[in-house]
mmCIF file of C-alpha atoms in Angstrom:
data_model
loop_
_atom_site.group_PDB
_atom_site.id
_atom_site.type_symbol
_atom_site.label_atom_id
_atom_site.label_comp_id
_atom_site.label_asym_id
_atom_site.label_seq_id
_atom_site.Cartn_x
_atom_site.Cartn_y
_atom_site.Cartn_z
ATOM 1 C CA UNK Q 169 0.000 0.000 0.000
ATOM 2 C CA UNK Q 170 2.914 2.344 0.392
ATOM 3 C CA UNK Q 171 4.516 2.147 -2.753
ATOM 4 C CA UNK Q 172 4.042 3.878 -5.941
ATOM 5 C CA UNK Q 173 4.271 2.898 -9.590
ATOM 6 C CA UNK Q 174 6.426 4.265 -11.994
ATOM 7 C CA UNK Q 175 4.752 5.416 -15.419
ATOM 8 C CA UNK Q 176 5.212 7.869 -18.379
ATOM 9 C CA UNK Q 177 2.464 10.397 -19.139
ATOM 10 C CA UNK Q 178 2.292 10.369 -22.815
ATOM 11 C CA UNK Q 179 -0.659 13.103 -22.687
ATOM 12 C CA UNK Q 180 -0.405 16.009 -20.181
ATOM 13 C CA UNK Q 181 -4.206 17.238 -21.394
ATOM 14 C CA UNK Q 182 -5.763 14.052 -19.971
ATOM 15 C CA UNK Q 183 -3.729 13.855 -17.191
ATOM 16 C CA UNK Q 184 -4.430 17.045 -15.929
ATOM 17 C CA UNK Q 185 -7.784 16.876 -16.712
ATOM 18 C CA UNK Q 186 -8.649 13.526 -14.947
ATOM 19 C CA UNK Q 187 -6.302 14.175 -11.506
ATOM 20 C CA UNK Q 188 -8.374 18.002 -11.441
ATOM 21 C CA UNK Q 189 -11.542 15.845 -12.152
ATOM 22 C CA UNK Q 190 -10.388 12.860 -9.481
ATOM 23 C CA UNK Q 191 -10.653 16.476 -7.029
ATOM 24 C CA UNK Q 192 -13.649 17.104 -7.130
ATOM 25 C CA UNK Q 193 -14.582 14.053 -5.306
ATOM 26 C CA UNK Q 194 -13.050 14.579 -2.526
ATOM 27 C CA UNK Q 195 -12.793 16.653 0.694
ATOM 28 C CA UNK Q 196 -10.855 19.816 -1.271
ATOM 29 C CA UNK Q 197 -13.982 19.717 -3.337
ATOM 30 C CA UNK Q 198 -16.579 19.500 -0.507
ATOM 31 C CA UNK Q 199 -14.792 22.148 2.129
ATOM 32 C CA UNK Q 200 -15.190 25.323 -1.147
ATOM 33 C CA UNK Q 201 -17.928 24.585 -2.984
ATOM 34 C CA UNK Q 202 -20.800 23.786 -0.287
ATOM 35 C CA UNK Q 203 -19.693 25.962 1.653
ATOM 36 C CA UNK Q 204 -19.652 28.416 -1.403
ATOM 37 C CA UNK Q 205 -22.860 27.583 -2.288
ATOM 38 C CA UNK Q 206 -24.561 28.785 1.460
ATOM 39 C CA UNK Q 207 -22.418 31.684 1.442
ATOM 40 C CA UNK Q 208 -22.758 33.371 -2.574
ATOM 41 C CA UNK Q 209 -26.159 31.329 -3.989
ATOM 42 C CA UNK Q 210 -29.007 30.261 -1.665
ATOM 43 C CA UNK Q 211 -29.374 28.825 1.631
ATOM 44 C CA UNK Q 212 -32.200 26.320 0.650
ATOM 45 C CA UNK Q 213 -30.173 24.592 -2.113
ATOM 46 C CA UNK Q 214 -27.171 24.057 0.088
ATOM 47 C CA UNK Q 215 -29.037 22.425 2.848
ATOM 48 C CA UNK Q 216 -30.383 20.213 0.015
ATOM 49 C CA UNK Q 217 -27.080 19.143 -1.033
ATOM 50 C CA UNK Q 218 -25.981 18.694 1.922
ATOM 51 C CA UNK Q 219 -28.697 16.020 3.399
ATOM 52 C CA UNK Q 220 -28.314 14.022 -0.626
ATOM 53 C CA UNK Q 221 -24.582 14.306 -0.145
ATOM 54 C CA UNK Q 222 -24.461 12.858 3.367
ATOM 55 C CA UNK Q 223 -27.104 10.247 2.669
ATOM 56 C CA UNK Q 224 -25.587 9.302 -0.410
ATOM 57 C CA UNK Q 225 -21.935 8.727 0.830
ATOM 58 C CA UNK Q 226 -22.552 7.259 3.937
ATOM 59 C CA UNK Q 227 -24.866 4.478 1.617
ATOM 60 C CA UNK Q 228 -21.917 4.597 -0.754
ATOM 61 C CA UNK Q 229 -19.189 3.954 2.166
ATOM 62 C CA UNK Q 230 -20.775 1.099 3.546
ATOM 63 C CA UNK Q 231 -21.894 -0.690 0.534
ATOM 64 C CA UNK Q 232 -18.070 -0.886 -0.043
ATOM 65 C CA UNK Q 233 -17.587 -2.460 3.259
ATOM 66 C CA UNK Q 234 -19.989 -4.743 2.555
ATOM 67 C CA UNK Q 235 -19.845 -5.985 -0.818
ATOM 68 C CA UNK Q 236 -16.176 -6.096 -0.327
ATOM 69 C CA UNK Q 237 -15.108 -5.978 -4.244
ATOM 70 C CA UNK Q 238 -11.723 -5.532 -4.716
ATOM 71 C CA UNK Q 239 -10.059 -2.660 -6.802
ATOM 72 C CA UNK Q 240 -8.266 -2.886 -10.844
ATOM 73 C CA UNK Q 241 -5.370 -5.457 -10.203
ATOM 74 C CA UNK Q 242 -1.957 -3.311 -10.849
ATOM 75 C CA UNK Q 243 -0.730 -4.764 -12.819
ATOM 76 C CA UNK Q 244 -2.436 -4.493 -15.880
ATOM 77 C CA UNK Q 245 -3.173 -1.150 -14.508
ATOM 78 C CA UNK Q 246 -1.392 1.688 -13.288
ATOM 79 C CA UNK Q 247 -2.892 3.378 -10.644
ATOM 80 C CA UNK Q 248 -2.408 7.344 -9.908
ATOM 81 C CA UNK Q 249 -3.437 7.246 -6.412
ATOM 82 C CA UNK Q 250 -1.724 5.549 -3.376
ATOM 83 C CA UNK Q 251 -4.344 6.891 -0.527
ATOM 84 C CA UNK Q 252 -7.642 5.198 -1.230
ATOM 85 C CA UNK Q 253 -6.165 1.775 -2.700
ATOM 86 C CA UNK Q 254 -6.835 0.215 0.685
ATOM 87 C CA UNK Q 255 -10.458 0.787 0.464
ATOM 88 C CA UNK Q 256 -13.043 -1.630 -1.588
ATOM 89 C CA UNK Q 257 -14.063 -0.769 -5.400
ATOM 90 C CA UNK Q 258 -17.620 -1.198 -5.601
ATOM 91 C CA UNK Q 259 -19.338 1.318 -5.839
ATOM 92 C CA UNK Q 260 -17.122 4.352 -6.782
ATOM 93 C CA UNK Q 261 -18.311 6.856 -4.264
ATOM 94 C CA UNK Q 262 -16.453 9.262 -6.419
ATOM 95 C CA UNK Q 263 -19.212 8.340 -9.055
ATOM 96 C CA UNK Q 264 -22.214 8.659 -6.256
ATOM 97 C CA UNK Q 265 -20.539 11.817 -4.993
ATOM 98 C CA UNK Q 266 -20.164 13.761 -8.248
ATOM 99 C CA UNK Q 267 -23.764 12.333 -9.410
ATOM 100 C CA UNK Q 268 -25.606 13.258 -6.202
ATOM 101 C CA UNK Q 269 -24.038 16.696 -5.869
ATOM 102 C CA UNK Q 270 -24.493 18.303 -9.792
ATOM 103 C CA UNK Q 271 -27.622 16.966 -9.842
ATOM 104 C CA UNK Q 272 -29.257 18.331 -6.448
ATOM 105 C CA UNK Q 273 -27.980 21.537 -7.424
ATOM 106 C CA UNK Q 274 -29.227 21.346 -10.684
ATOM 107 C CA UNK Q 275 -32.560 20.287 -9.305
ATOM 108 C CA UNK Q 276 -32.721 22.466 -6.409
ATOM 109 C CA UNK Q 277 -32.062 25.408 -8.632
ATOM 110 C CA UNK Q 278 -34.052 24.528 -11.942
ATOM 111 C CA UNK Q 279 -36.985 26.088 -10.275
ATOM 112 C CA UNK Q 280 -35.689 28.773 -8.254
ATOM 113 C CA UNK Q 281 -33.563 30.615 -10.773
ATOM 114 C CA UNK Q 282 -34.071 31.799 -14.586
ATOM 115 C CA UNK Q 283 -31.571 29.716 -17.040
ATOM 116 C CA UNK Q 284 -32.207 27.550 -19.645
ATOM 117 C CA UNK Q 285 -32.835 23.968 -18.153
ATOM 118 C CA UNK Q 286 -31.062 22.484 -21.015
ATOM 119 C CA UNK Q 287 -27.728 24.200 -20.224
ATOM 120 C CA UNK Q 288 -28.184 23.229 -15.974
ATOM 121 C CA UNK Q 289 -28.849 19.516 -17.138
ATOM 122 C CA UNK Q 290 -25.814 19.426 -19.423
ATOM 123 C CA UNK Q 291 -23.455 20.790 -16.715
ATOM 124 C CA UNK Q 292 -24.509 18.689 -14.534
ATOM 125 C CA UNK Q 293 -24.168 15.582 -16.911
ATOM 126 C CA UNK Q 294 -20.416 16.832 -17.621
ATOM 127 C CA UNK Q 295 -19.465 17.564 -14.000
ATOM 128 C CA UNK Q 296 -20.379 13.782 -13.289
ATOM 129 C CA UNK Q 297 -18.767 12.219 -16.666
ATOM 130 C CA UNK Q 298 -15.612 14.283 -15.692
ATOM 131 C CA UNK Q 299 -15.617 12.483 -12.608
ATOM 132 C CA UNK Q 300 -16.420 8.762 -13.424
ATOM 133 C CA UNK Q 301 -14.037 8.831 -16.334
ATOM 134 C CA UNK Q 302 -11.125 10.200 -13.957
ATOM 135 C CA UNK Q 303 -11.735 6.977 -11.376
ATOM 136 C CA UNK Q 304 -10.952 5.053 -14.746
ATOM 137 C CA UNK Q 305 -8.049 7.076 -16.088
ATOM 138 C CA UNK Q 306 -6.743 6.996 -12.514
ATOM 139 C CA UNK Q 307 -6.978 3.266 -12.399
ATOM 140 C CA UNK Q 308 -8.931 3.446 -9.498
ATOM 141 C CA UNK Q 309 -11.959 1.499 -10.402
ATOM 142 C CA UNK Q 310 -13.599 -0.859 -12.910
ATOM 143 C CA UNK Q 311 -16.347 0.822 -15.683
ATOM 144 C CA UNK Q 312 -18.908 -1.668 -13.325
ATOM 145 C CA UNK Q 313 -17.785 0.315 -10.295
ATOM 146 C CA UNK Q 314 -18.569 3.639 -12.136
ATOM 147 C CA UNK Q 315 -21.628 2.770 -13.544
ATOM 148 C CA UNK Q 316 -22.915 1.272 -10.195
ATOM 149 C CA UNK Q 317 -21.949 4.009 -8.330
ATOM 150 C CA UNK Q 318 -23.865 6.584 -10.729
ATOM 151 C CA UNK Q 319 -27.010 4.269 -10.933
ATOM 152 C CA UNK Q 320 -27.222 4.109 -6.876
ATOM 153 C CA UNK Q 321 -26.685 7.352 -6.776
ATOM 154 C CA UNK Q 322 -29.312 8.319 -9.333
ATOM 155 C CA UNK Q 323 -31.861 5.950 -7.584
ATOM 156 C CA UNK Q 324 -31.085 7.395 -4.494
ATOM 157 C CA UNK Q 325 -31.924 10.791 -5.751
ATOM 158 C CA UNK Q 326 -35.141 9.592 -6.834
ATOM 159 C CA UNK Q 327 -36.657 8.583 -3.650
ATOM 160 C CA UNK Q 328 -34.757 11.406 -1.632
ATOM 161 C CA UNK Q 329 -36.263 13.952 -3.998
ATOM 162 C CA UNK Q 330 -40.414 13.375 -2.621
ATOM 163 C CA UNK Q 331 -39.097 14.067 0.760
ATOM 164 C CA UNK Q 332 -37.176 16.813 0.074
ATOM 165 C CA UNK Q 333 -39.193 19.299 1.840
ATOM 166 C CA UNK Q 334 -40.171 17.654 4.584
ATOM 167 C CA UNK Q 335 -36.387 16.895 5.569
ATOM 168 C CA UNK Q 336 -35.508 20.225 5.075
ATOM 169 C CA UNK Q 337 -38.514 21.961 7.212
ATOM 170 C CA UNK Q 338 -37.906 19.159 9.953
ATOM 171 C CA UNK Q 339 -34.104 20.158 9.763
ATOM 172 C CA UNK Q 340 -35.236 23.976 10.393
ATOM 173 C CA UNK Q 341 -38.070 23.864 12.785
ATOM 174 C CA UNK Q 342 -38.043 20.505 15.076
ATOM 175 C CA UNK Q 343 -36.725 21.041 18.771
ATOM 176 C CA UNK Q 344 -34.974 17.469 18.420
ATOM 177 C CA UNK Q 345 -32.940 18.234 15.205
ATOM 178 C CA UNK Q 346 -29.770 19.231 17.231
ATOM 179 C CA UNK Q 347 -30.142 16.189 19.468
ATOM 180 C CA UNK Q 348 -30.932 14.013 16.113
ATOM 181 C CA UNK Q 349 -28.144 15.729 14.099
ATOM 182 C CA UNK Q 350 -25.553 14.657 16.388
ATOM 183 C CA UNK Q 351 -26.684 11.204 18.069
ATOM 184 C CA UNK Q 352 -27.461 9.902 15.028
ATOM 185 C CA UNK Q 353 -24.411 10.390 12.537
ATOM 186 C CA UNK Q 354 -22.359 9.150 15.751
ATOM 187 C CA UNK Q 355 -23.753 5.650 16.235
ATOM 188 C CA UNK Q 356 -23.615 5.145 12.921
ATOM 189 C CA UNK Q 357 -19.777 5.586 13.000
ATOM 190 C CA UNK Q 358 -19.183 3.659 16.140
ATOM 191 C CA UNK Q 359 -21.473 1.026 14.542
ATOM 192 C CA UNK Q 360 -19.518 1.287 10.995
ATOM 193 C CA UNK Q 361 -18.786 -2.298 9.454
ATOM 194 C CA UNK Q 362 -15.690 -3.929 10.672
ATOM 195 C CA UNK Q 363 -13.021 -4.979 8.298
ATOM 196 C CA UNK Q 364 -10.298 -7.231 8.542
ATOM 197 C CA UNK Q 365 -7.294 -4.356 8.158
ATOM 198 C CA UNK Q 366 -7.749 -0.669 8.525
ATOM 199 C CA UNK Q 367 -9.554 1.266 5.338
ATOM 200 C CA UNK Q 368 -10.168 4.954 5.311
ATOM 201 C CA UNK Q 369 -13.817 4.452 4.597
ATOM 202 C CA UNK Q 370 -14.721 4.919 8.362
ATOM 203 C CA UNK Q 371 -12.297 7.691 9.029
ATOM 204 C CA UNK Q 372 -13.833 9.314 5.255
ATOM 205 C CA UNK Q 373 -17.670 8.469 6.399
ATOM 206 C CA UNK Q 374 -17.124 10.354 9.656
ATOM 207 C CA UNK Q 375 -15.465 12.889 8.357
ATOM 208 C CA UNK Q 376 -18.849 13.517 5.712
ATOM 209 C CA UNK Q 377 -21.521 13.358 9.050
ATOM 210 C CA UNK Q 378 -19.525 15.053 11.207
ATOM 211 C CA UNK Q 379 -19.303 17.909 8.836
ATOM 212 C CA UNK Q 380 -23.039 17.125 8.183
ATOM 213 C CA UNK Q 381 -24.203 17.124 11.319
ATOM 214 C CA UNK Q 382 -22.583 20.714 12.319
ATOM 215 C CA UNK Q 383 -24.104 22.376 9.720
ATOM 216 C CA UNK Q 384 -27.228 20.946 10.493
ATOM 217 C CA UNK Q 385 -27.091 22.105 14.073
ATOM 218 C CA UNK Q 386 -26.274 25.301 12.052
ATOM 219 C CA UNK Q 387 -29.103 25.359 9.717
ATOM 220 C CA UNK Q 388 -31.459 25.404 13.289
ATOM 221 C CA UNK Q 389 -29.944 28.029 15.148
ATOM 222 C CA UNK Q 390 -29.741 30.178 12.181
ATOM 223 C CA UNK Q 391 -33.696 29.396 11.569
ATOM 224 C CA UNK Q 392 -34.301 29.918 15.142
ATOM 225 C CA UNK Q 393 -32.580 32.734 16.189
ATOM 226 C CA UNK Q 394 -31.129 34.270 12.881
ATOM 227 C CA UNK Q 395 -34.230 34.041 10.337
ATOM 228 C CA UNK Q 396 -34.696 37.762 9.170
ATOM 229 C CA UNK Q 397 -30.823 38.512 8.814
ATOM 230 C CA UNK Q 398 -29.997 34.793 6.757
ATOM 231 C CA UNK Q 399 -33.645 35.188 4.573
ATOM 232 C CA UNK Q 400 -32.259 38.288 2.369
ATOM 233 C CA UNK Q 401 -28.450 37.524 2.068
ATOM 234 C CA UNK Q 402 -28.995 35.079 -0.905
ATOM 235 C CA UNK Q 403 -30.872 36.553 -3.282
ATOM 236 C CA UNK Q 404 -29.965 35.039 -6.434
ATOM 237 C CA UNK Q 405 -26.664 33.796 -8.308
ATOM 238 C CA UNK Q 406 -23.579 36.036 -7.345
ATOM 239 C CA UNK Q 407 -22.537 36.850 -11.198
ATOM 240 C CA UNK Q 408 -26.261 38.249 -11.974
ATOM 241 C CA UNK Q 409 -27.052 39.959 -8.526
ATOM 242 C CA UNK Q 410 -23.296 40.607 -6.749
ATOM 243 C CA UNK Q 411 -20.000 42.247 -7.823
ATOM 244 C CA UNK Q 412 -17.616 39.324 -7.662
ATOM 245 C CA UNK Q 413 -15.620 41.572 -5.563
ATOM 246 C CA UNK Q 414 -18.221 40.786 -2.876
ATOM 247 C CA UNK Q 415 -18.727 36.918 -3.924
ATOM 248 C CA UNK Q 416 -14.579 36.796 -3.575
ATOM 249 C CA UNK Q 417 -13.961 38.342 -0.398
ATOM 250 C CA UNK Q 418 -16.670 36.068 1.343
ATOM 251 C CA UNK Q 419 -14.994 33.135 -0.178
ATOM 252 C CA UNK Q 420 -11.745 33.442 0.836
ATOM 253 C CA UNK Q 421 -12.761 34.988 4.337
ATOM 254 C CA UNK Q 422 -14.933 32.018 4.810
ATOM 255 C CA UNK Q 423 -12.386 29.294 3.433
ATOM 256 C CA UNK Q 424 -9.594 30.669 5.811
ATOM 257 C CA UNK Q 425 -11.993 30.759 8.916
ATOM 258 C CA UNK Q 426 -12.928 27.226 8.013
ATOM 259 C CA UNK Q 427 -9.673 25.753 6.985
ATOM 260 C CA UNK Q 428 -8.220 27.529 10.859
ATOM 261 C CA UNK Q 429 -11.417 26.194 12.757
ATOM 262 C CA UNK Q 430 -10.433 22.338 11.379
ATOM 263 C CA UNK Q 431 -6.417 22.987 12.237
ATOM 264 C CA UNK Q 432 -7.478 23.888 15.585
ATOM 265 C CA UNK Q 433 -9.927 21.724 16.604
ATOM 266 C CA UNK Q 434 -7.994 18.640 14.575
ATOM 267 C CA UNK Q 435 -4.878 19.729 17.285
ATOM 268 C CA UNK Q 436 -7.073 20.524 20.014
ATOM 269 C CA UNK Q 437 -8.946 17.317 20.187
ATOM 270 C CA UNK Q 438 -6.434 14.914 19.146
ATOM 271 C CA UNK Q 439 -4.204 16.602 21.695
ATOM 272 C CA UNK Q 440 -6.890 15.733 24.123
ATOM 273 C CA UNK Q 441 -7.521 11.802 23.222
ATOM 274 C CA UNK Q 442 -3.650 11.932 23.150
ATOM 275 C CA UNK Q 443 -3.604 12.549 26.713
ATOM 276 C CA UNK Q 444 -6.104 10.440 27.571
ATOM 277 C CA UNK Q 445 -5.200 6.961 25.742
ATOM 278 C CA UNK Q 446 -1.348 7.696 26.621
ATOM 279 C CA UNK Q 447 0.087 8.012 22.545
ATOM 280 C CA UNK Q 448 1.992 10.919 20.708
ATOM 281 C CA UNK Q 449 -0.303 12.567 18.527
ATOM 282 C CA UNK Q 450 2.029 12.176 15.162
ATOM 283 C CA UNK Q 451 1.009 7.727 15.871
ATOM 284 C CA UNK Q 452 -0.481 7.515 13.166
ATOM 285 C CA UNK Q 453 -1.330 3.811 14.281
ATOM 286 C CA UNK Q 454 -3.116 5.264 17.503
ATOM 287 C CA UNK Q 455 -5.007 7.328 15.251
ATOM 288 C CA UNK Q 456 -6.358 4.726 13.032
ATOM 289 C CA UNK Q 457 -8.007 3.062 16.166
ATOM 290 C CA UNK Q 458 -12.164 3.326 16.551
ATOM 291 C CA UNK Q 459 -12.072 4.950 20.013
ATOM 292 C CA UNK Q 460 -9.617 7.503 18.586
ATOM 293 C CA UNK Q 461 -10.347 8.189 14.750
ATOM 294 C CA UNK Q 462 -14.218 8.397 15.470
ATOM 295 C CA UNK Q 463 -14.024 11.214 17.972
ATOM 296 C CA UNK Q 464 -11.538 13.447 16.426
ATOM 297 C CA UNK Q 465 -12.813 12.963 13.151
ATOM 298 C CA UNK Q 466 -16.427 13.832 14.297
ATOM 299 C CA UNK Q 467 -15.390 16.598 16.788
ATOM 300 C CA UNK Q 468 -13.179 18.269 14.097
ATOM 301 C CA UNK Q 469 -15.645 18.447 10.782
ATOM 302 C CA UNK Q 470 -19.146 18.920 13.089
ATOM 303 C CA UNK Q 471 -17.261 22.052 14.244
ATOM 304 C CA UNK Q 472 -16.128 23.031 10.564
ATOM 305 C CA UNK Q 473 -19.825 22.615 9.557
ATOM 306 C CA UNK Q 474 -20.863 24.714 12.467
ATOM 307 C CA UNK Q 475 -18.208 27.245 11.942
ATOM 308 C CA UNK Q 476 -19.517 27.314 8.013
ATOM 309 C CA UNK Q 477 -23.032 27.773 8.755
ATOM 310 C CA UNK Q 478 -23.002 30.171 11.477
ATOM 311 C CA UNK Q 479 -19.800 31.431 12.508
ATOM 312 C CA UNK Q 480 -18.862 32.621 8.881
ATOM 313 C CA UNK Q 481 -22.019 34.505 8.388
ATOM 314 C CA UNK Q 482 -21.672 36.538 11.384
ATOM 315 C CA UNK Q 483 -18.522 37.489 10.345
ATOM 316 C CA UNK Q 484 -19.415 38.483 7.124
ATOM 317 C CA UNK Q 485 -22.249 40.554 8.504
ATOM 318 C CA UNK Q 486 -19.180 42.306 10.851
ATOM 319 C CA UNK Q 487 -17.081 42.698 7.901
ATOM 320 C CA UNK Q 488 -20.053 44.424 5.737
ATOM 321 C CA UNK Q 489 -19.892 41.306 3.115
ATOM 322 C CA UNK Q 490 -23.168 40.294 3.292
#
């Protein structure tokens, strides 16, 4: 698992194109663009993405786990990426992630905003290609692994969509969505299928409800005790109703309040379970273990969600962003 393979690149378009694609599956994607979304576009259609997102990967993670389908064999293939070769092939959450996401948004918006239907449809259906083709490329999974990935995903949009609504007004006005938004996520990651050697799938899955859970204790408070200041921030798409000056400068503030809230809390916490289990916090062993990983991953990404949902927006308010 720790070594790498040796290979020419023969064309630097595809390559590039595939590893930026392979990106936006994963967490660099996730940590800008949601949070991009709540802060510069609508409220409504980020908590939407959110719940399909969460739902979607967690179903994705432990179908993995369970179906237990091994990766391309390397050789014949080369694969790209070392970090996620210890985790199962089927499905390709990359394929459920980029799916579920351009979709939702595409769906979420379709109704909201004025642009031509065909044009949201066809971005979205590029978006996920991009994405399936790089696990390929990448040598990361089989075309049955894409294609089962996109399908679940797809399904899973289907029956989510119905209850769309109802999730999200539950999510705003029920007294036990904090409770609900936090129990929940974390017996599902103590409870997380056990393997035979140590994947990333857990550490990933709690990583996605953690961060999911935060903003969903976000999404309440703001509804509770924020309603008439978060209702007229977002009143369209930034390029048609903001100067990107604006859209910019809440990015950037935003992504460096997030990115310090995880460095801190990440140190914080693991400093804490470090003191408490009796290991250096650079063990990357003692990390890997359930009564260790779980926690700090859960701790760290509930409080970047938190921090996204809430803590940003104040600040922008401060700052005169909003």
């Amino acid at each position: 698992q720790g070594c790498t393979q040796k290979y020419i690149v023969k064309n630097y378009f595809y390559y590039y194109l595939f590893k930026f694609s392979a990106a936006l599956g994963e967490e660099v994607f996730y940590i800008t663009f949601l949070p991009f979304t709540y802060w510069n576009i609508d409220h409504s259609v980020s908590r939407r993405m959110i719940i399909v997102w969460s739902i979607v990967m967690y179903i994705g993670q432990v179908s993995k786990d369970i179906l237990k389908w091994p990766r391309p064999l390397s050789p014949p293939v080369v694969k790209l990426e070392m970090r996620t070769n210890a985790e199962y092939g089927m499905p390709s959450t990359h394929a459920m992630a980029a799916t579920a996401i351009s979709f939702s948004f595409f769906i979420a918006t379709m109704n909201l905003y004025k642009y031509p239907s065909e044009l949201g449809l066809a971005a979205a259906f590029v978006f996920s290609t991009l994405v399936c083709l790089s696990r390929l490329y990448t040598g990361m999974h089989t075309v049955l692994d894409v294609i089962g990935g996109a399908l679940i995903s797809a399904v899973l949009l289907v029956l989510l969509y119905p209850a769309w609504d109802t999730i999200d007004h539950l999510l705003l006005t029920s007294p036990f969505c904090p409770l609900f938004s936090i129990v929940v996520p974390l017996v599902l990651c103590y409870n997380y299928p056990k393997l035979d050697y140590y994947s990333p799938t857990r550490g990933d899955t709690t990583t996605i409800l953690g961060a999911a859970a935060g903003a969903s204790v976000g999404f309440w408070l703001n509804n509770q005790y924020a309603a008439s200041a978060y209702k007229s921030v977002q009143p369209g798409f930034p390029l048609i109703t903001s100067t990107m000056l604006f859209v910019l400068a809440r990015f950037f503030v935003g992504i460096l309040v997030v990115l310090l809230t995880r460095w801190l809390m990440k140190s914080v916490v693991l400093g804490v379970l470090g003191y408490r289990y009796k290991f250096p916090i650079r063990d990357l062993e003692a990390r890997r273990r359930l009564e260790v990983e779980v926690p700090y991953k859960f701790v760290t990404y509930s409080s970047v969600g938190f921090t996204a949902t809430v803590i940003v927006p104040v600040l922008h308010k401060l700052l005169g962003l909003m």
